[in-house]
Amino acid sequence: MTRTIPTQPAKQMLSEQVYTHLRNAIMRGEYAPSAALKPQDLAKQHGVSLAVVREALVRLVGEGLAERLTNRGFAVPALSAQRWQQIGEARRTIEPVLLRMSIERGDVDWEGNVRAAHHRLARTPAFTPQDNEYYSEAWAEAHRVFHRTLLEGCGNPVLLETFDRLWVASELARRWSAHRAPDRDGTEEHRRLEEATLARDPDTAADILTRHLTMTTAALTAQEV
């Protein structure tokens, strides 16, 4: 029997499906930290070629949701990997600067967007029965939108693209941190951040954001803040 070779568009569609499935599974915690992502097993599981799986895995590596190991294939990032601290340092360096720019440049529409994004975040349950100990998908998205909206007043799409990449790379670490700091009052942190931002107080807002990001990294790595 002659095996049909998928066309390039078909291959891309299959790769997108595998990528989406793996990304969601990793984010839901279905793969433990450092768990192997074996191309052969994944190809068999999804009924696709190794090339399709590898393409999906390379995308995950680019987003920081997988690591490419020398001579050992792919794996979910390790919980204690130094990269989490590096990502945290990058966010603490970049995001407060963008927030200052947003406070300086943002208009009334931006203020309204910030208020609306915070309102949605505050009203969205962080945990639901079906998500067990993991943050709910709805809350995770509301959280992302709030943080991005805070920075959109900067008016610089290139800098915002940098935020987007760092956010995806740090999202897994942030979700894992929920297990290390269950009593953290993120609601209050976000309220104070919104309040200082809309008060047009760049120093206070930047300080609150820096500490907010520092606590996430410290919770994950069990460091003292």
XYZ file of N, CA, C and O in Angstrom, residues 38-197:
640
model
N 8.721 12.697 23.748
C 9.348 11.808 22.775
C 8.640 11.898 21.423
O 7.461 11.533 21.323
N 9.339 12.365 20.402
C 8.721 12.518 19.081
C 8.091 11.235 18.554
O 6.993 11.260 17.988
N 8.773 10.104 18.754
C 8.232 8.847 18.232
C 6.893 8.515 18.894
O 5.931 8.120 18.226
N 6.843 8.656 20.208
C 5.611 8.343 20.932
C 4.489 9.306 20.556
O 3.332 8.905 20.391
N 4.839 10.577 20.417
C 3.835 11.583 20.081
C 3.315 11.380 18.659
O 2.123 11.569 18.392
N 4.208 10.996 17.760
C 3.790 10.748 16.383
C 2.804 9.577 16.328
O 1.790 9.629 15.618
N 3.082 8.532 17.095
C 2.182 7.377 17.147
C 0.850 7.755 17.784
O -0.220 7.379 17.312
N 0.927 8.541 18.857
C -0.286 8.948 19.570
C -1.221 9.761 18.681
O -2.441 9.590 18.722
N -0.646 10.656 17.880
C -1.456 11.551 17.053
C -1.647 11.039 15.633
O -2.381 11.662 14.847
N -0.989 9.942 15.295
C -1.137 9.393 13.967
C -0.561 10.275 12.876
O -1.149 10.405 11.788
N 0.598 10.901 13.175
C 1.230 11.797 12.210
C 2.705 11.411 12.063
O 3.208 10.540 12.770
N 3.388 12.080 11.154
C 4.793 11.782 10.912
C 5.689 12.436 11.965
O 5.279 13.366 12.672
N 6.926 11.954 12.048
C 7.903 12.550 12.951
C 8.161 14.008 12.588
O 8.360 14.854 13.460
N 8.166 14.306 11.288
C 8.420 15.670 10.836
C 7.359 16.637 11.376
O 7.663 17.758 11.789
N 6.108 16.189 11.380
C 5.013 17.021 11.886
C 5.198 17.283 13.379
O 5.049 18.415 13.853
N 5.537 16.234 14.125
C 5.723 16.376 15.568
C 6.912 17.272 15.880
O 6.838 18.151 16.753
N 7.996 17.079 15.176
C 9.191 17.897 15.436
C 8.924 19.371 15.150
O 9.415 20.255 15.861
N 8.155 19.648 14.134
C 7.810 21.034 13.816
C 7.025 21.658 14.974
O 7.268 22.810 15.356
N 6.103 20.897 15.533
C 5.318 21.384 16.668
C 6.204 21.592 17.896
O 6.068 22.583 18.615
N 7.112 20.651 18.136
C 7.994 20.751 19.292
C 8.945 21.940 19.186
O 9.223 22.618 20.181
N 9.423 22.204 17.981
C 10.305 23.356 17.787
C 9.574 24.658 18.114
O 10.141 25.579 18.696
N 8.293 24.730 17.761
C 7.488 25.914 18.114
C 7.384 26.063 19.624
O 7.478 27.176 20.161
N 7.195 24.961 20.321
C 7.095 25.006 21.783
C 8.414 25.438 22.408
O 8.432 26.175 23.391
N 9.515 24.995 21.819
C 10.826 25.426 22.299
C 10.964 26.933 22.148
O 11.444 27.639 23.043
N 10.520 27.459 21.003
C 10.603 28.891 20.755
C 9.788 29.710 21.733
O 10.112 30.862 22.017
N 8.721 29.111 22.283
C 7.872 29.804 23.243
C 8.311 29.580 24.678
O 7.717 30.129 25.605
N 9.330 28.758 24.871
C 9.780 28.497 26.226
C 8.977 27.448 26.962
O 9.108 27.305 28.179
N 8.147 26.695 26.251
C 7.323 25.665 26.879
C 7.915 24.267 26.724
O 7.325 23.284 27.168
N 9.076 24.183 26.073
C 9.787 22.919 25.946
C 11.273 23.243 25.781
O 11.639 24.373 25.443
N 12.091 22.253 26.050
C 13.538 22.414 25.883
C 14.051 21.355 24.913
O 13.543 20.225 24.897
N 15.035 21.757 24.141
C 15.674 20.786 23.237
C 16.961 20.338 23.899
O 17.869 21.149 24.139
N 17.043 19.058 24.216
C 18.176 18.514 24.941
C 19.162 17.869 23.981
O 18.761 17.105 23.104
N 20.436 18.160 24.151
C 21.465 17.610 23.278
C 21.458 16.088 23.311
O 21.624 15.476 24.377
N 21.228 15.483 22.165
C 21.223 14.018 22.004
C 20.146 13.322 22.831
O 20.168 12.097 22.973
N 19.191 14.078 23.384
C 18.162 13.452 24.220
C 16.750 13.898 23.846
O 15.807 13.682 24.593
N 16.589 14.548 22.727
C 15.258 14.925 22.281
C 14.718 16.168 22.957
O 15.434 17.155 23.153
N 13.443 16.108 23.355
C 12.754 17.268 23.911
C 12.184 16.932 25.289
O 11.935 15.774 25.606
N 11.972 17.981 26.093
C 11.400 17.774 27.421
C 10.712 19.040 27.888
O 11.000 20.146 27.408
N 9.791 18.877 28.840
C 9.189 20.030 29.513
C 10.288 20.685 30.352
O 11.127 19.977 30.921
N 10.340 22.006 30.440
C 11.376 22.654 31.239
C 11.371 22.164 32.681
O 10.323 21.838 33.239
N 12.550 22.117 33.268
C 12.678 21.711 34.668
C 12.138 22.810 35.583
O 12.233 23.997 35.269
N 11.593 22.414 36.706
C 10.994 23.372 37.631
C 12.017 24.338 38.194
O 11.734 25.518 38.385
N 13.220 23.871 38.446
C 14.232 24.704 39.069
C 15.235 25.273 38.068
O 16.293 25.753 38.458
N 14.900 25.217 36.800
C 15.836 25.680 35.780
C 16.178 27.153 35.971
O 15.320 27.973 36.303
N 17.414 27.476 35.720
C 17.874 28.852 35.861
C 17.143 29.790 34.911
O 17.004 30.985 35.173
N 16.601 29.236 33.864
C 15.908 30.051 32.868
C 14.714 30.788 33.461
O 14.383 31.889 33.025
N 14.043 30.193 34.480
C 12.904 30.892 35.084
C 13.351 32.188 35.737
O 12.687 33.212 35.650
N 14.513 32.145 36.411
C 15.033 33.355 37.024
C 15.441 34.365 35.952
O 15.268 35.576 36.129
N 15.975 33.857 34.856
C 16.371 34.751 33.771
C 15.158 35.409 33.128
O 15.177 36.603 32.808
N 14.082 34.633 32.944
C 12.856 35.204 32.398
C 12.286 36.236 33.359
O 11.852 37.322 32.954
N 12.294 35.910 34.653
C 11.808 36.855 35.646
C 12.609 38.139 35.643
O 12.053 39.246 35.741
N 13.925 38.016 35.524
C 14.783 39.203 35.476
C 14.469 40.050 34.240
O 14.424 41.288 34.308
N 14.235 39.377 33.111
C 13.922 40.107 31.880
C 12.606 40.869 32.025
O 12.505 42.041 31.627
N 11.617 40.237 32.621
C 10.322 40.916 32.790
C 10.439 42.080 33.768
O 9.851 43.147 33.539
N 11.187 41.901 34.842
C 11.355 42.990 35.816
C 12.125 44.155 35.218
O 11.978 45.298 35.665
N 12.932 43.877 34.213
C 13.701 44.935 33.560
C 12.843 45.690 32.549
O 12.902 46.923 32.468
N 12.026 44.963 31.798
C 11.297 45.549 30.675
C 9.935 46.114 31.055
O 9.581 47.246 30.695
N 9.141 45.355 31.795
C 7.753 45.753 32.014
C 7.569 47.039 32.826
O 6.710 47.861 32.488
N 8.351 47.268 33.889
C 8.197 48.551 34.586
C 8.508 49.750 33.688
O 7.885 50.814 33.824
N 9.457 49.575 32.773
C 9.781 50.658 31.832
C 8.594 50.922 30.912
O 8.210 52.078 30.667
N 7.987 49.860 30.404
C 6.828 50.023 29.533
C 5.652 50.626 30.290
O 4.887 51.423 29.737
N 5.503 50.262 31.560
C 4.418 50.825 32.357
C 4.621 52.324 32.552
O 3.666 53.106 32.454
N 5.835 52.741 32.798
C 6.129 54.183 32.920
C 5.790 54.902 31.611
O 5.210 55.993 31.624
N 6.150 54.290 30.495
C 5.844 54.891 29.193
C 4.338 54.988 28.988
O 3.835 55.986 28.464
N 3.616 53.946 29.403
C 2.161 53.944 29.248
C 1.520 55.047 30.081
O 0.595 55.729 29.629
N 1.989 55.216 31.306
C 1.443 56.261 32.176
C 1.706 57.643 31.588
O 0.872 58.547 31.679
N 2.858 57.778 30.949
C 3.205 59.070 30.336
C 2.411 59.318 29.051
O 1.959 60.438 28.801
N 2.207 58.268 28.255
C 1.625 58.441 26.921
C 0.155 58.039 26.805
O -0.530 58.456 25.874
N -0.328 57.198 27.696
C -1.669 56.652 27.562
C -2.763 57.712 27.609
O -2.673 58.677 28.376
N -3.795 57.533 26.786
C -4.889 58.498 26.739
C -6.074 58.007 27.573
O -5.985 57.009 28.294
N -7.201 58.699 27.453
C -8.383 58.346 28.226
C -8.916 56.972 27.827
O -9.386 56.203 28.681
N -8.855 56.637 26.552
C -9.310 55.314 26.111
C -8.480 54.220 26.763
O -9.007 53.174 27.169
N -7.189 54.446 26.860
C -6.307 53.473 27.515
C -6.694 53.314 28.977
O -6.763 52.198 29.501
N -6.972 54.419 29.650
C -7.402 54.343 31.047
C -8.659 53.484 31.183
O -8.770 52.646 32.085
N -9.614 53.702 30.275
C -10.839 52.915 30.310
C -10.585 51.441 30.078
O -11.206 50.578 30.712
N -9.650 51.148 29.183
C -9.308 49.751 28.902
C -8.662 49.083 30.117
O -8.914 47.912 30.405
N -7.805 49.830 30.805
C -7.164 49.300 32.013
C -8.213 48.984 33.074
O -8.204 47.913 33.693
N -9.131 49.917 33.271
C -10.176 49.710 34.272
C -11.044 48.496 33.918
O -11.391 47.687 34.777
N -11.406 48.381 32.630
C -12.240 47.258 32.199
C -11.503 45.926 32.338
O -12.091 44.920 32.761
N -10.211 45.910 31.985
C -9.431 44.677 32.081
C -9.285 44.242 33.534
O -9.364 43.040 33.853
N -9.082 45.208 34.428
C -8.972 44.855 35.845
C -10.306 44.361 36.396
O -10.362 43.422 37.194
N -11.386 44.985 35.966
C -12.714 44.567 36.421
C -12.981 43.112 36.020
O -13.470 42.309 36.831
N -12.647 42.772 34.787
C -12.852 41.397 34.326
C -11.971 40.434 35.120
O -12.421 39.338 35.506
N -10.721 40.808 35.358
C -9.818 39.947 36.116
C -10.339 39.723 37.532
O -10.359 38.595 38.039
N -10.779 40.818 38.164
C -11.263 40.714 39.546
C -12.524 39.867 39.648
O -12.770 39.227 40.680
N -13.337 39.836 38.610
C -14.599 39.096 38.625
C -14.484 37.672 38.086
O -15.467 36.945 38.067
N -13.310 37.287 37.629
C -13.117 35.946 37.074
C -12.492 35.030 38.122
O -11.417 35.335 38.643
N -13.126 33.913 38.470
C -12.571 33.000 39.475
C -11.211 32.450 39.037
O -11.048 32.019 37.901
N -10.259 32.502 39.938
C -8.926 31.983 39.622
C -8.922 30.461 39.568
O -8.157 29.864 38.808
N -9.776 29.831 40.355
C -9.832 28.372 40.394
C -11.272 27.913 40.240
O -12.190 28.531 40.762
N -11.463 26.836 39.497
C -12.781 26.248 39.340
C -12.661 24.751 39.601
O -11.563 24.186 39.498
N -13.753 24.073 39.945
C -13.676 22.636 40.265
C -13.027 21.792 39.173
O -12.240 20.894 39.465
N -13.324 22.114 37.923
C -12.778 21.291 36.837
C -11.279 21.511 36.620
O -10.608 20.685 36.015
N -10.760 22.648 37.109
C -9.331 22.922 36.937
C -8.507 22.437 38.125
O -7.280 22.545 38.113
N -9.189 21.946 39.169
C -8.509 21.434 40.357
C -7.568 22.477 40.941
O -7.987 23.572 41.254
N -6.262 22.150 41.048
C -5.327 23.053 41.701
C -4.689 24.048 40.725
O -3.874 24.879 41.133
N -5.071 23.984 39.464
C -4.477 24.883 38.481
C -5.389 26.079 38.220
O -6.605 26.004 38.349
N -4.766 27.200 37.852
C -5.535 28.378 37.498
C -6.478 28.053 36.347
O -6.127 27.314 35.429
N -7.670 28.628 36.388
C -8.634 28.401 35.318
C -8.160 29.069 34.032
O -7.424 30.067 34.070
N -8.588 28.507 32.900
C -8.211 29.076 31.607
C -8.749 30.502 31.470
O -8.081 31.388 30.940
N -9.989 30.727 31.955
C -10.591 32.058 31.851
C -9.807 33.075 32.659
O -9.568 34.205 32.207
N -9.376 32.680 33.857
C -8.605 33.611 34.687
C -7.238 33.881 34.080
O -6.758 35.027 34.075
N -6.592 32.834 33.564
C -5.276 33.001 32.962
C -5.323 34.005 31.815
O -4.427 34.844 31.658
N -6.385 33.935 30.996
C -6.517 34.871 29.879
C -6.823 36.282 30.387
O -6.261 37.272 29.874
N -7.699 36.396 31.390
C -7.999 37.714 31.955
C -6.752 38.329 32.580
O -6.533 39.549 32.493
N -5.929 37.495 33.181
C -4.678 37.960 33.788
C -3.727 38.495 32.720
O -3.125 39.566 32.875
N -3.597 37.754 31.627
C -2.727 38.192 30.530
C -3.219 39.516 29.953
O -2.419 40.439 29.741
N -4.519 39.616 29.708
C -5.075 40.829 29.117
C -4.856 42.023 30.029
O -4.514 43.124 29.565
N -5.025 41.853 31.322
C -4.811 42.961 32.257
C -3.376 43.460 32.188
O -3.126 44.660 32.048
N -2.417 42.548 32.286
C -1.016 42.963 32.267
C -0.636 43.597 30.931
O 0.105 44.583 30.897
N -1.138 43.036 29.843
C -0.805 43.623 28.537
C -1.460 44.984 28.369
O -0.839 45.913 27.831
N -2.694 45.131 28.828
C -3.397 46.411 28.696
C -2.677 47.504 29.460
O -2.608 48.652 29.002
N -2.127 47.169 30.622
C -1.357 48.149 31.381
C -0.240 48.763 30.538
O 0.065 49.948 30.661
N 0.341 47.949 29.666
C 1.519 48.379 28.911
C 1.191 48.931 27.532
O 2.048 49.544 26.891
N -0.034 48.716 27.057
C -0.382 49.113 25.694
C -0.362 50.621 25.486
O -0.243 51.088 24.351
N -0.465 51.375 26.577
C -0.396 52.827 26.443
C 0.943 53.322 25.963
O 1.069 54.477 25.545
N 1.968 52.457 25.989
C 3.300 52.883 25.527
C 3.294 53.183 24.037
O 4.119 53.964 23.551
N 2.382 52.544 23.301
C 2.253 52.824 21.876
C 3.351 52.270 21.009
O 3.492 52.680 19.851
N 4.134 51.324 21.538
C 5.251 50.769 20.772
C 5.006 49.273 20.533
O 5.233 48.461 21.431
N 4.550 48.886 19.338
C 4.228 47.480 19.078
C 5.428 46.550 19.154
O 5.271 45.374 19.490
N 6.622 47.050 18.881
C 7.809 46.193 18.957
C 8.076 45.798 20.403
O 8.359 44.628 20.708
N 7.960 46.755 21.310
C 8.148 46.449 22.722
C 7.046 45.536 23.243
O 7.298 44.652 24.072
N 5.841 45.716 22.752
C 4.733 44.867 23.180
C 4.919 43.433 22.684
O 4.527 42.478 23.358
N 5.528 43.267 21.519
C 5.834 41.922 21.024
C 6.833 41.235 21.949
O 6.761 40.025 22.179
N 7.771 42.015 22.484
C 8.724 41.460 23.436
C 8.003 40.985 24.684
O 8.280 39.906 25.216
N 7.051 41.789 25.152
C 6.237 41.376 26.303
C 5.506 40.077 25.998
O 5.458 39.170 26.842
N 4.915 39.976 24.816
C 4.149 38.775 24.448
C 5.020 37.527 24.526
O 4.591 36.483 25.041
N 6.237 37.615 24.009
C 7.128 36.451 24.019
C 7.508 36.068 25.446
O 7.511 34.891 25.814
N 7.825 37.071 26.259
C 8.207 36.791 27.639
C 7.028 36.245 28.435
O 7.195 35.390 29.307
N 5.838 36.737 28.126
C 4.659 36.260 28.857
C 4.434 34.779 28.623
O 4.223 34.010 29.561
N 4.484 34.365 27.370
C 4.269 32.954 27.056
C 5.342 32.098 27.726
O 5.053 31.043 28.305
N 6.581 32.580 27.675
C 7.684 31.817 28.260
C 7.552 31.686 29.772
O 7.971 30.687 30.361
N 6.958 32.683 30.409
C 6.841 32.663 31.866
C 5.520 32.103 32.359
O 5.357 31.853 33.555
N 4.562 31.897 31.451
C 3.227 31.468 31.866
C 3.243 30.128 32.592
O 2.556 29.951 33.602
N 4.041 29.184 32.109
C 4.108 27.885 32.759
C 4.682 28.030 34.162
O 4.179 27.433 35.119
N 5.731 28.841 34.289
C 6.333 29.061 35.602
C 5.334 29.714 36.547
O 5.252 29.368 37.729
N 4.552 30.655 36.043
C 3.580 31.338 36.894
C 2.516 30.366 37.379
O 2.101 30.401 38.535
N 2.081 29.465 36.517
C 1.077 28.494 36.935
C 1.642 27.549 37.974
O 0.984 27.192 38.945
N 2.873 27.121 37.762
C 3.493 26.248 38.751
C 3.632 26.948 40.095
O 3.570 26.318 41.147
N 3.832 28.255 40.067
C 4.045 28.982 41.320
C 2.826 28.936 42.219
O 2.914 29.182 43.409
N 1.655 28.632 41.675
C 0.442 28.549 42.486
C 0.589 27.479 43.563
O -0.014 27.573 44.625
N 1.402 26.463 43.280
C 1.570 25.383 44.247
C 2.520 25.799 45.372
O 2.511 25.199 46.430
N 3.350 26.799 45.136
C 4.338 27.208 46.115
C 3.858 28.357 47.010
O 4.387 28.546 48.082
N 2.877 29.131 46.561
C 2.410 30.283 47.338
C 0.887 30.356 47.309
O 0.313 31.311 46.792
N 0.223 29.364 47.892
C -1.238 29.319 47.817
C -1.926 30.454 48.553
O -3.084 30.756 48.266
N -1.241 31.077 49.515
C -1.860 32.143 50.304
C -1.549 33.542 49.781
O -1.898 34.530 50.412
N -0.901 33.626 48.666
C -0.555 34.933 48.099
C -1.821 35.672 47.660
O -2.700 35.091 47.017
N -1.909 36.957 48.009
C -3.096 37.743 47.679
C -2.886 38.490 46.363
O -2.635 39.692 46.338
N -3.012 37.751 45.268
C -2.826 38.359 43.957
C -3.890 39.385 43.641
O -3.625 40.362 42.924
N -5.092 39.196 44.180
C -6.174 40.147 43.927
C -5.803 41.532 44.433
O -6.015 42.540 43.742
N -5.243 41.586 45.624
C -4.838 42.875 46.191
C -3.670 43.474 45.413
O -3.611 44.688 45.199
N -2.748 42.634 44.971
C -1.616 43.125 44.185
C -2.119 43.785 42.904
O -1.644 44.865 42.518
N -3.058 43.142 42.240
C -3.589 43.706 40.997
C -4.387 44.985 41.254
O -4.325 45.932 40.458
N -5.126 45.024 42.360
C -5.903 46.227 42.685
C -4.981 47.416 42.898
O -5.224 48.515 42.380
N -3.914 47.214 43.639
C -2.974 48.302 43.905
C -2.259 48.736 42.629
O -1.976 49.921 42.430
N -1.991 47.779 41.757
C -1.325 48.087 40.496
C -2.227 48.936 39.614
O -1.780 49.935 39.020
N -3.494 48.577 39.518
C -4.439 49.371 38.738
C -4.583 50.775 39.338
O -4.589 51.779 38.627
N -4.690 50.840 40.644
C -4.903 52.111 41.328
C -3.751 53.079 41.083
O -3.966 54.251 40.754
N -2.522 52.600 41.231
C -1.356 53.460 41.028
C -1.221 53.869 39.569
O -0.830 54.999 39.259
N -1.567 52.967 38.659
C -1.474 53.272 37.229
C -2.454 54.368 36.846
O -2.094 55.346 36.184
